[in-house]
CSV table of C-alpha atoms in Angstrom, one decimal:
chain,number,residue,atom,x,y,z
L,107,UNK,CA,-71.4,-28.9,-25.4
L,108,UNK,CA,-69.9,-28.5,-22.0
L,109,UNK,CA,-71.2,-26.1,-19.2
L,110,UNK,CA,-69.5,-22.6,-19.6
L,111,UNK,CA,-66.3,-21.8,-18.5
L,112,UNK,CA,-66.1,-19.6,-15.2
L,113,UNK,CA,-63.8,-16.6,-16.1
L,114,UNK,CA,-63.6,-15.8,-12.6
L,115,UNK,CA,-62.1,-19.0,-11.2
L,116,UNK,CA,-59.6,-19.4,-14.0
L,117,UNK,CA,-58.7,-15.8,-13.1
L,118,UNK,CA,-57.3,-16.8,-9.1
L,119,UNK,CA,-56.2,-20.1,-10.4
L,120,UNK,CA,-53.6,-18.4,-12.3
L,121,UNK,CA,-53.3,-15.4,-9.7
L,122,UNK,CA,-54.8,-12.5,-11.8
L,123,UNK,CA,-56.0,-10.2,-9.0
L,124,UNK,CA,-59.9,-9.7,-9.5
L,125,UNK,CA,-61.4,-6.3,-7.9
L,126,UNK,CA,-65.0,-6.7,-7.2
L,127,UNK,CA,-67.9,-4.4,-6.0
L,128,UNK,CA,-71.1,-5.3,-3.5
L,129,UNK,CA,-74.7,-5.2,-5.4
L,130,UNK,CA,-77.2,-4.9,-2.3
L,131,UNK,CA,-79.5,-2.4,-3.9
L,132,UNK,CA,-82.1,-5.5,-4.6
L,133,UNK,CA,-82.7,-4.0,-8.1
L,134,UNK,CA,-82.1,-5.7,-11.5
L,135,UNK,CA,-81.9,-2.4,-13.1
L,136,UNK,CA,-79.5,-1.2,-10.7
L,137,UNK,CA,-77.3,-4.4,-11.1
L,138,UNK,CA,-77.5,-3.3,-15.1
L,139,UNK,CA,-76.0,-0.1,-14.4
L,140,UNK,CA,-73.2,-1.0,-12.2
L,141,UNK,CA,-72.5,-4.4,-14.7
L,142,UNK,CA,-70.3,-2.5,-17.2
L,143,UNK,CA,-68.2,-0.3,-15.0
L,144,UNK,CA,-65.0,-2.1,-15.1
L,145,UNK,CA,-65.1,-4.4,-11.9
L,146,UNK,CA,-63.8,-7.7,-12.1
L,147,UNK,CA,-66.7,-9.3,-10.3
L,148,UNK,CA,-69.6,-7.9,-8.9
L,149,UNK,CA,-71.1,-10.0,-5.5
L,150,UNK,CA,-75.2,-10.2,-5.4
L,151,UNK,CA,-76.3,-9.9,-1.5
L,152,UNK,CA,-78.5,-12.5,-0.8
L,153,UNK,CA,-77.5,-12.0,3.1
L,154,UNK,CA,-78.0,-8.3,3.9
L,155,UNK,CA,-79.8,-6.9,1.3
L,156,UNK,CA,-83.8,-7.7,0.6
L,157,UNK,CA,-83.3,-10.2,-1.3
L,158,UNK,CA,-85.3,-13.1,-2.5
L,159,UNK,CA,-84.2,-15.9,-4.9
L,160,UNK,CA,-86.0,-14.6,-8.2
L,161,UNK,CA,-84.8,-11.0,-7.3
L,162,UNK,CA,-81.1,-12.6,-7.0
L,163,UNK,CA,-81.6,-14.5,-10.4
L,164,UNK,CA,-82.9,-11.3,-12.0
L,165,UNK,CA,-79.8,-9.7,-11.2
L,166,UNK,CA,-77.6,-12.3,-12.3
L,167,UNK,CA,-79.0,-12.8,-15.5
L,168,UNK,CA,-79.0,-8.5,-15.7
L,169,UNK,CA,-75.2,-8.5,-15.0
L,170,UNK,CA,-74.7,-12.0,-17.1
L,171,UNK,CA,-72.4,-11.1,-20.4
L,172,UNK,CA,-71.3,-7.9,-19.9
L,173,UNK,CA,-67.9,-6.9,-18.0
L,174,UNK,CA,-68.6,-8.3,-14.5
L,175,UNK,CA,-68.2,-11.4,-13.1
L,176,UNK,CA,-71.7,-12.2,-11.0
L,177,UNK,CA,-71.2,-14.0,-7.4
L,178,UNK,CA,-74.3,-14.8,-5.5
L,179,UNK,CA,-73.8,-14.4,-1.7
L,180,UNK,CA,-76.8,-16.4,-0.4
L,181,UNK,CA,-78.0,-15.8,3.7
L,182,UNK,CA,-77.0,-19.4,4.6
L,183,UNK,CA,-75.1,-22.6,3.4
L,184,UNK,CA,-78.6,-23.9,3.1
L,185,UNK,CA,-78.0,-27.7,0.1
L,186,UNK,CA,-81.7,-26.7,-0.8
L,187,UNK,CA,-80.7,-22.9,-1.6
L,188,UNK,CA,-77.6,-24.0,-3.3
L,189,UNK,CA,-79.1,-26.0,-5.1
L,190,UNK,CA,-81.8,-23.4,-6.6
L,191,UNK,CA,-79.1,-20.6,-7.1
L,192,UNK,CA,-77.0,-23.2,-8.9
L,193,UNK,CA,-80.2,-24.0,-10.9
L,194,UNK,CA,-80.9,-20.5,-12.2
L,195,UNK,CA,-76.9,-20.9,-13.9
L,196,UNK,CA,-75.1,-19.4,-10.6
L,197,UNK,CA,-71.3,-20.3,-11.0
L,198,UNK,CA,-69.5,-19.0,-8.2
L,199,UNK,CA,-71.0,-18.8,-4.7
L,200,UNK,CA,-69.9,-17.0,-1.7
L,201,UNK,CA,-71.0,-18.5,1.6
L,202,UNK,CA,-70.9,-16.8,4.5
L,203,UNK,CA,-70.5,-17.8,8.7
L,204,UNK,CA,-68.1,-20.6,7.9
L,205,UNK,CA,-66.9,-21.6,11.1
L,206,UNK,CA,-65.8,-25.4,10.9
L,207,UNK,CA,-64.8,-28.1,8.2
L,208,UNK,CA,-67.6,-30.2,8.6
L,209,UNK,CA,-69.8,-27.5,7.2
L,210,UNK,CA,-67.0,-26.6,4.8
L,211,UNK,CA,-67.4,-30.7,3.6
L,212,UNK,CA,-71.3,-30.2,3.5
L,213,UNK,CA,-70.9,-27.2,1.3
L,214,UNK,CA,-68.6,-28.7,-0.8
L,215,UNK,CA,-70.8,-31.8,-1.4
L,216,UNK,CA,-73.8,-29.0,-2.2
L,217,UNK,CA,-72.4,-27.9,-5.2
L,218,UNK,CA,-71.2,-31.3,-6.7
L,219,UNK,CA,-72.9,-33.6,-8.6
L,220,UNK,CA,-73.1,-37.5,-7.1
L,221,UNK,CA,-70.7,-39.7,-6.7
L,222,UNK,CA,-68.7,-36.2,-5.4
L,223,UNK,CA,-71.7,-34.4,-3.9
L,224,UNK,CA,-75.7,-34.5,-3.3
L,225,UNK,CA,-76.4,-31.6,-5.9
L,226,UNK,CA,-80.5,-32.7,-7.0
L,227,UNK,CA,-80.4,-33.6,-10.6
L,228,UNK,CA,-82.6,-30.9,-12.3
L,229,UNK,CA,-80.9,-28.7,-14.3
L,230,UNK,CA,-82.6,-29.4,-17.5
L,231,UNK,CA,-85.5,-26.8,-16.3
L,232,UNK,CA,-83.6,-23.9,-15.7
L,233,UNK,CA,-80.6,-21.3,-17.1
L,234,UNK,CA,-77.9,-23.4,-16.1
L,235,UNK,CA,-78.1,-25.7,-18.7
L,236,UNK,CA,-79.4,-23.3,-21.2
L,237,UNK,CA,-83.0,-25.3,-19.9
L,238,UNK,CA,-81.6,-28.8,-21.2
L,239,UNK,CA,-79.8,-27.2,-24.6
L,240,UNK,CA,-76.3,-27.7,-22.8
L,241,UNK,CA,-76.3,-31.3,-23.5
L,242,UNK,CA,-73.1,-32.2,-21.3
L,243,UNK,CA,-74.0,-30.0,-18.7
L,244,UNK,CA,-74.3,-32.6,-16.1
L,245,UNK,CA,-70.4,-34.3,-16.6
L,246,UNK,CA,-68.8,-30.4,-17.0
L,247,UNK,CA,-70.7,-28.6,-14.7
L,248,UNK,CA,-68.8,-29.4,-11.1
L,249,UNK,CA,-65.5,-27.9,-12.6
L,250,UNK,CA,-66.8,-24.9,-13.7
L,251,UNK,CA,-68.4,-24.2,-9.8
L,252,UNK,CA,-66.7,-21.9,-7.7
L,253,UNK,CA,-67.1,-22.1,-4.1
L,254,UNK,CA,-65.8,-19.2,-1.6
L,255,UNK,CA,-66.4,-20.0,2.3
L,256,UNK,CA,-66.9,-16.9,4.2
L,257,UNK,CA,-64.2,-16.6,7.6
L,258,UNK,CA,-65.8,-14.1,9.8
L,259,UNK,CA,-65.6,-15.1,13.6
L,260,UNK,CA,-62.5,-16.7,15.8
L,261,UNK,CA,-64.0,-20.2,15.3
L,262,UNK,CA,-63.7,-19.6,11.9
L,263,UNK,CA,-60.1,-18.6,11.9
L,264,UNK,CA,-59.5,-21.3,14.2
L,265,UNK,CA,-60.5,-23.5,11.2
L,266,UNK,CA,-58.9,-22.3,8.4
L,267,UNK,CA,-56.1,-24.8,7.8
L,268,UNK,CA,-58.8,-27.6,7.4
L,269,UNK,CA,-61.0,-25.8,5.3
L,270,UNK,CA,-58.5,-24.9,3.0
L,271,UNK,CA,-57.2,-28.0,2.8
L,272,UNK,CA,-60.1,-29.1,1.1
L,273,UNK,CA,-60.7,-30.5,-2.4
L,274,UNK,CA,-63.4,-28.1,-3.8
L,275,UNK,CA,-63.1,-24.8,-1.9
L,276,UNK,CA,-61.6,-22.2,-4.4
L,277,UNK,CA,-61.3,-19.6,-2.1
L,278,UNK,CA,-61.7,-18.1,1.5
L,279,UNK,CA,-63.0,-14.5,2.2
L,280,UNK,CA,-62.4,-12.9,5.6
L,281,UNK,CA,-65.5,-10.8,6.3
L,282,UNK,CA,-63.9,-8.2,8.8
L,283,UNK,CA,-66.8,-6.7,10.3
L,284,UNK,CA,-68.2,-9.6,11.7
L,285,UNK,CA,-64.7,-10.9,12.6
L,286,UNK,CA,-63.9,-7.3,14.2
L,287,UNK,CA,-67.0,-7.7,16.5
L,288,UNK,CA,-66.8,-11.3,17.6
L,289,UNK,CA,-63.2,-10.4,18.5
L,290,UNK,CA,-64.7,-7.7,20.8
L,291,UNK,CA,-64.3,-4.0,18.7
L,292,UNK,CA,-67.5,-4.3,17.2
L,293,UNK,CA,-67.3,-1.1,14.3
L,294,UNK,CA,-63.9,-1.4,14.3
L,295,UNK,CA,-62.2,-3.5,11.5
L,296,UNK,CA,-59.5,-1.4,11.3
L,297,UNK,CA,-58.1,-2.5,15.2
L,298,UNK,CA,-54.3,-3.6,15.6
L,299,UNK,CA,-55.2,-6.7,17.0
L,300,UNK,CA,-58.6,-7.3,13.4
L,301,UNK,CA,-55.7,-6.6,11.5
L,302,UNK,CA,-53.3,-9.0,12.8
L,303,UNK,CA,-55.9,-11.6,12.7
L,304,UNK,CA,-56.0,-11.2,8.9
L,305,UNK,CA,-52.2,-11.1,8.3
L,306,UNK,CA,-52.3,-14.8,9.7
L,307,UNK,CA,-55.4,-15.9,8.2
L,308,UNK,CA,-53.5,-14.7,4.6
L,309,UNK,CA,-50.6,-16.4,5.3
L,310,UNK,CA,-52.1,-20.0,6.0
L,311,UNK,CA,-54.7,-19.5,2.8
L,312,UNK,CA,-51.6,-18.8,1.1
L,313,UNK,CA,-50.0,-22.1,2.4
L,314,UNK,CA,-53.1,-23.8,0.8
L,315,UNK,CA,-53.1,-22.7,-2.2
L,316,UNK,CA,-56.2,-21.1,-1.9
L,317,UNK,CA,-57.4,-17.7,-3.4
L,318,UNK,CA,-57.3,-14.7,-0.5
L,319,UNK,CA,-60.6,-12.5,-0.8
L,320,UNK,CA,-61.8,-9.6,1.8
L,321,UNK,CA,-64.1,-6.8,1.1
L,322,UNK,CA,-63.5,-3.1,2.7
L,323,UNK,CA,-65.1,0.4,2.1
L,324,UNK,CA,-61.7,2.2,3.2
L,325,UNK,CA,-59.4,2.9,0.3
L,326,UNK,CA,-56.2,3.0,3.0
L,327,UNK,CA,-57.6,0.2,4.2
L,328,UNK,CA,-57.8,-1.6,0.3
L,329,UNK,CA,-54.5,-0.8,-0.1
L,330,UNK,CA,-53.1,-2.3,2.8
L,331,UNK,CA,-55.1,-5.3,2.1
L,332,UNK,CA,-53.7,-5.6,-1.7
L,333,UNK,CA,-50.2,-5.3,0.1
L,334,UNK,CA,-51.2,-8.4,2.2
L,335,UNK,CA,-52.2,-10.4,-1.1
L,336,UNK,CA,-55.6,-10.1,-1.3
L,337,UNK,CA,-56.6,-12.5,-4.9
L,338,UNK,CA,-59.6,-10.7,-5.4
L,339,UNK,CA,-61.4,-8.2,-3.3
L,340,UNK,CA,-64.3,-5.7,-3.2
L,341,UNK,CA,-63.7,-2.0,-2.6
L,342,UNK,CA,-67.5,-0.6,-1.9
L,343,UNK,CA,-71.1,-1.1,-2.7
L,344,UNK,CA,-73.8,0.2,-4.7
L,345,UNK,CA,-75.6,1.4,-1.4
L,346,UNK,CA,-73.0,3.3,-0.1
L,347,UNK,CA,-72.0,5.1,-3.2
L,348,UNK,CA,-75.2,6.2,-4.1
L,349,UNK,CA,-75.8,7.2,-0.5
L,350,UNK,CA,-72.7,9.5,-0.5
L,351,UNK,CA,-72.4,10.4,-3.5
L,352,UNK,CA,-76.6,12.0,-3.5
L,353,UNK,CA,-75.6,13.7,0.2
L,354,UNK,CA,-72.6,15.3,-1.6
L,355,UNK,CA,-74.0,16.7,-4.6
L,356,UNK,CA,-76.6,18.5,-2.6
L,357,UNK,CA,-73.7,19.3,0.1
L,358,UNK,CA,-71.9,21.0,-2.0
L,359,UNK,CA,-74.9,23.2,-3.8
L,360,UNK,CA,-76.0,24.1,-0.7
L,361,UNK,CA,-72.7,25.3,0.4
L,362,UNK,CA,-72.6,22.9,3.4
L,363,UNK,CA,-69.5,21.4,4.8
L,364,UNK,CA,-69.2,17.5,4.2
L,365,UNK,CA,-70.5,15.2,7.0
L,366,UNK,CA,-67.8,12.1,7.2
L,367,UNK,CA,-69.5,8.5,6.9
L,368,UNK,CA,-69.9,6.9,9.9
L,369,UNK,CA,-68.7,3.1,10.7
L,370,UNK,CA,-72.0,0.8,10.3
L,371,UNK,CA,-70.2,-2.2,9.1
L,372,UNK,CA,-69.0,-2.0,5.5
């Protein structure tokens, strides 16, 4: 029996747009809720939200088999954390702060198996194998692993044609936020000169043949994006939505006029 197959990377290996959603609320129950709402893929914060790794293992295995897609972001390209998350049956990872292709290489090698990688041999005592049941687990599982690399700062952009380039990254995600303030508009994802920054980086992922991911909470913004060629992006989180949409409801009983959301990053 071979590991299970990764719907999500067979989904921008044949270009099939994916549309995804953030889970930073820290809460299996939550992730439950959210699971079956109709999003492609849902991405667990291990980075920004207080998040351990049992807490982002709950929530995998809460979203597991119903109509999402789970990613694990993890805080840092840390082999030992790999390792773990890949343990507890994580398929696709999203890394963040990628900023050259020797760490691209390193992360690459984190997720594979020797003679390709440095992936510990210890699956048979947790979910990934099914806890040893998944006899083949060990000669399937590298193909089924999807790794995204996170491009968020100028060094990062500066880097993109290498790390593309590489054998065993699946996709690149620009995280605009970050990108927005290392370029100096901090707050401001939405600049001219943000925005022209991602046109290029979408062009040369393209080039590669790699999948084009991004995540915004502006549906203008989305759209433009989309229009770019985003593969697969997210469009809001669980934080934000329940944080609007619990303002609102009382906003409008009591009559008030609607505050707008203010820019804090996402």
């Amino acid at each position: 029996m071979p590991a299970p197959k990764n719907p999500f990377k067979a989904a921008i290996r044949e270009n099939r747009f994916q549309l995804g959603l953030w889970v930073a609320l820290a809460s299996p129950y939550a992730a439950e809720v959210v699971a079956d709402s109709g999003y492609d893929w849902l991405l667990i914060d291990g980075e920004h939200a207080p998040n351990d790794l049992p807490l982002l293992s709950a929530q995998f295995h809460a979203i597991s088999g119903r109509g999402s897609h789970p990613i694990v972001r993890l805080p840092v390209g840390d082999t030992a954390l790999i390792k773990q998350a890949l343990d507890t049956g994580v398929q696709t990872l999203l890394i963040p702060m990628v900023d050259s292709v020797e760490q691209a290489q390193q992360l690459v090698r984190a997720v594979r198996y020797p003679p390709h990688g440095i992936r510990g041999v210890g699956a048979a005592l947790g979910r990934a194998s099914n806890f040893g049941r998944i006899g083949d687990y060990l000669q399937t599982a590298n193909e089924e692993i999807c790794l995204i690399l996170q491009i968020e700062s100028r060094k990062g952009l500066d880097a993109i044609d290498e790390v593309a380039a590489l054998d065993g990254v699946d996709g690149l995600f620009i995280g605009p936020a970050d990108l927005a303030a290392d370029m100096g508009h901090l707050g401001n994802s939405g600049h001219p000169e943000v925005r022209a920054a991602i046109v290029d980086a979408f062009a040369r992922i393209k080039r590669a043949g790699k999948a084009r991911g991004i995540m915004t909470l502006d549906p203008v913004q989305a759209r433009d994006y989309r229009d770019l060629g985003a593969d697969f992006m997210a469009i809001g989180t669980d934080v934000t939505l329940l944080v609007s949409a619990t303002q609102r409801l009382r906003q409008e009983f009591s009559g008030e006029q609607p505050t707008s959301r203010s820019e804090s990053g996402y």
